[in-house]
Amino acid sequence: MLWAVLLERWFYFAAVAPRAAKKAVTLWSERSEHQSWNAKMIRQEIVSRQDIENKKGLPIVKVLIALCPLLGLLGTVVGM
């Protein structure tokens, strides 16, 4: 399970994330003005959405990293 989640995140960062970042930059660049408060809030929203996508699945990885050694130890103890 850990390897599947890690491979999915690797694929996301290698293939999907660059395209999503380019799309976000294009979306921001197409705006006519960048200095108003409204524009800054829109920019913050674009960055926040990208950040949420980048962090999706990472809590599962953290839990599995902590849990896998314990399961291995449990298997060793039960197997004795």
mmCIF file of C-alpha atoms in Angstrom, residues 10-73:
data_model
loop_
_atom_site.group_PDB
_atom_site.id
_atom_site.type_symbol
_atom_site.label_atom_id
_atom_site.label_comp_id
_atom_site.label_asym_id
_atom_site.label_seq_id
_atom_site.Cartn_x
_atom_site.Cartn_y
_atom_site.Cartn_z
ATOM 1 C CA TRP A 10 5.739 10.526 -7.645
ATOM 2 C CA PHE A 11 3.655 10.351 -10.824
ATOM 3 C CA TYR A 12 1.705 13.421 -9.737
ATOM 4 C CA PHE A 13 4.840 15.481 -9.081
ATOM 5 C CA ALA A 14 6.574 14.229 -12.238
ATOM 6 C CA ALA A 15 3.731 14.492 -14.739
ATOM 7 C CA VAL A 16 0.645 16.277 -13.439
ATOM 8 C CA ALA A 17 1.998 19.003 -11.148
ATOM 9 C CA PRO A 18 4.089 20.801 -13.798
ATOM 10 C CA ARG A 19 1.056 21.063 -16.082
ATOM 11 C CA ALA A 20 -1.152 22.265 -13.224
ATOM 12 C CA ALA A 21 1.436 24.860 -12.201
ATOM 13 C CA LYS A 22 1.734 26.067 -15.790
ATOM 14 C CA LYS A 23 -2.056 26.351 -15.990
ATOM 15 C CA ALA A 24 -2.124 28.363 -12.743
ATOM 16 C CA VAL A 25 0.590 30.722 -14.009
ATOM 17 C CA THR A 26 -1.280 31.160 -17.289
ATOM 18 C CA LEU A 27 -4.507 31.871 -15.428
ATOM 19 C CA TRP A 28 -2.743 34.565 -13.394
ATOM 20 C CA SER A 29 -0.903 36.021 -16.396
ATOM 21 C CA GLU A 30 -4.116 36.422 -18.385
ATOM 22 C CA ARG A 31 -5.519 38.812 -15.790
ATOM 23 C CA SER A 32 -5.402 42.431 -16.874
ATOM 24 C CA GLU A 33 -4.423 43.831 -13.477
ATOM 25 C CA HIS A 34 -2.353 42.387 -10.648
ATOM 26 C CA GLN A 35 -2.152 45.130 -8.024
ATOM 27 C CA SER A 36 -5.631 45.473 -6.512
ATOM 28 C CA TRP A 37 -6.753 43.767 -3.329
ATOM 29 C CA ASN A 38 -9.164 41.619 -5.345
ATOM 30 C CA ALA A 39 -6.362 40.478 -7.659
ATOM 31 C CA LYS A 40 -4.159 39.563 -4.707
ATOM 32 C CA MET A 41 -6.985 37.487 -3.197
ATOM 33 C CA ILE A 42 -7.463 35.698 -6.514
ATOM 34 C CA ARG A 43 -3.728 34.998 -6.663
ATOM 35 C CA GLN A 44 -3.826 33.665 -3.109
ATOM 36 C CA GLU A 45 -6.714 31.371 -4.069
ATOM 37 C CA ILE A 46 -4.798 30.031 -7.080
ATOM 38 C CA VAL A 47 -1.738 29.338 -4.930
ATOM 39 C CA SER A 48 -3.840 27.741 -2.178
ATOM 40 C CA ARG A 49 -5.570 25.386 -4.594
ATOM 41 C CA GLN A 50 -2.221 24.288 -6.009
ATOM 42 C CA ASP A 51 -0.854 23.779 -2.493
ATOM 43 C CA ILE A 52 -3.849 21.641 -1.509
ATOM 44 C CA GLU A 53 -3.373 19.465 -4.595
ATOM 45 C CA ASN A 54 0.336 19.080 -3.835
ATOM 46 C CA LYS A 55 -0.321 17.981 -0.249
ATOM 47 C CA LYS A 56 -3.127 15.554 -1.072
ATOM 48 C CA GLY A 57 -2.198 12.036 0.035
ATOM 49 C CA LEU A 58 0.790 13.067 2.152
ATOM 50 C CA PRO A 59 -0.920 12.398 5.523
ATOM 51 C CA ILE A 60 -1.526 8.815 4.365
ATOM 52 C CA VAL A 61 2.164 8.477 3.511
ATOM 53 C CA LYS A 62 3.152 9.770 6.952
ATOM 54 C CA VAL A 63 0.858 7.292 8.703
ATOM 55 C CA LEU A 64 2.056 4.371 6.593
ATOM 56 C CA ILE A 65 5.702 5.282 7.174
ATOM 57 C CA ALA A 66 5.087 5.175 10.918
ATOM 58 C CA LEU A 67 2.948 2.027 10.767
ATOM 59 C CA CYS A 68 4.976 -0.232 8.446
ATOM 60 C CA PRO A 69 7.912 -0.859 10.834
ATOM 61 C CA LEU A 70 5.450 -1.683 13.614
ATOM 62 C CA LEU A 71 3.649 -4.193 11.404
ATOM 63 C CA GLY A 72 6.976 -5.762 10.467
ATOM 64 C CA LEU A 73 7.924 -6.084 14.117
#
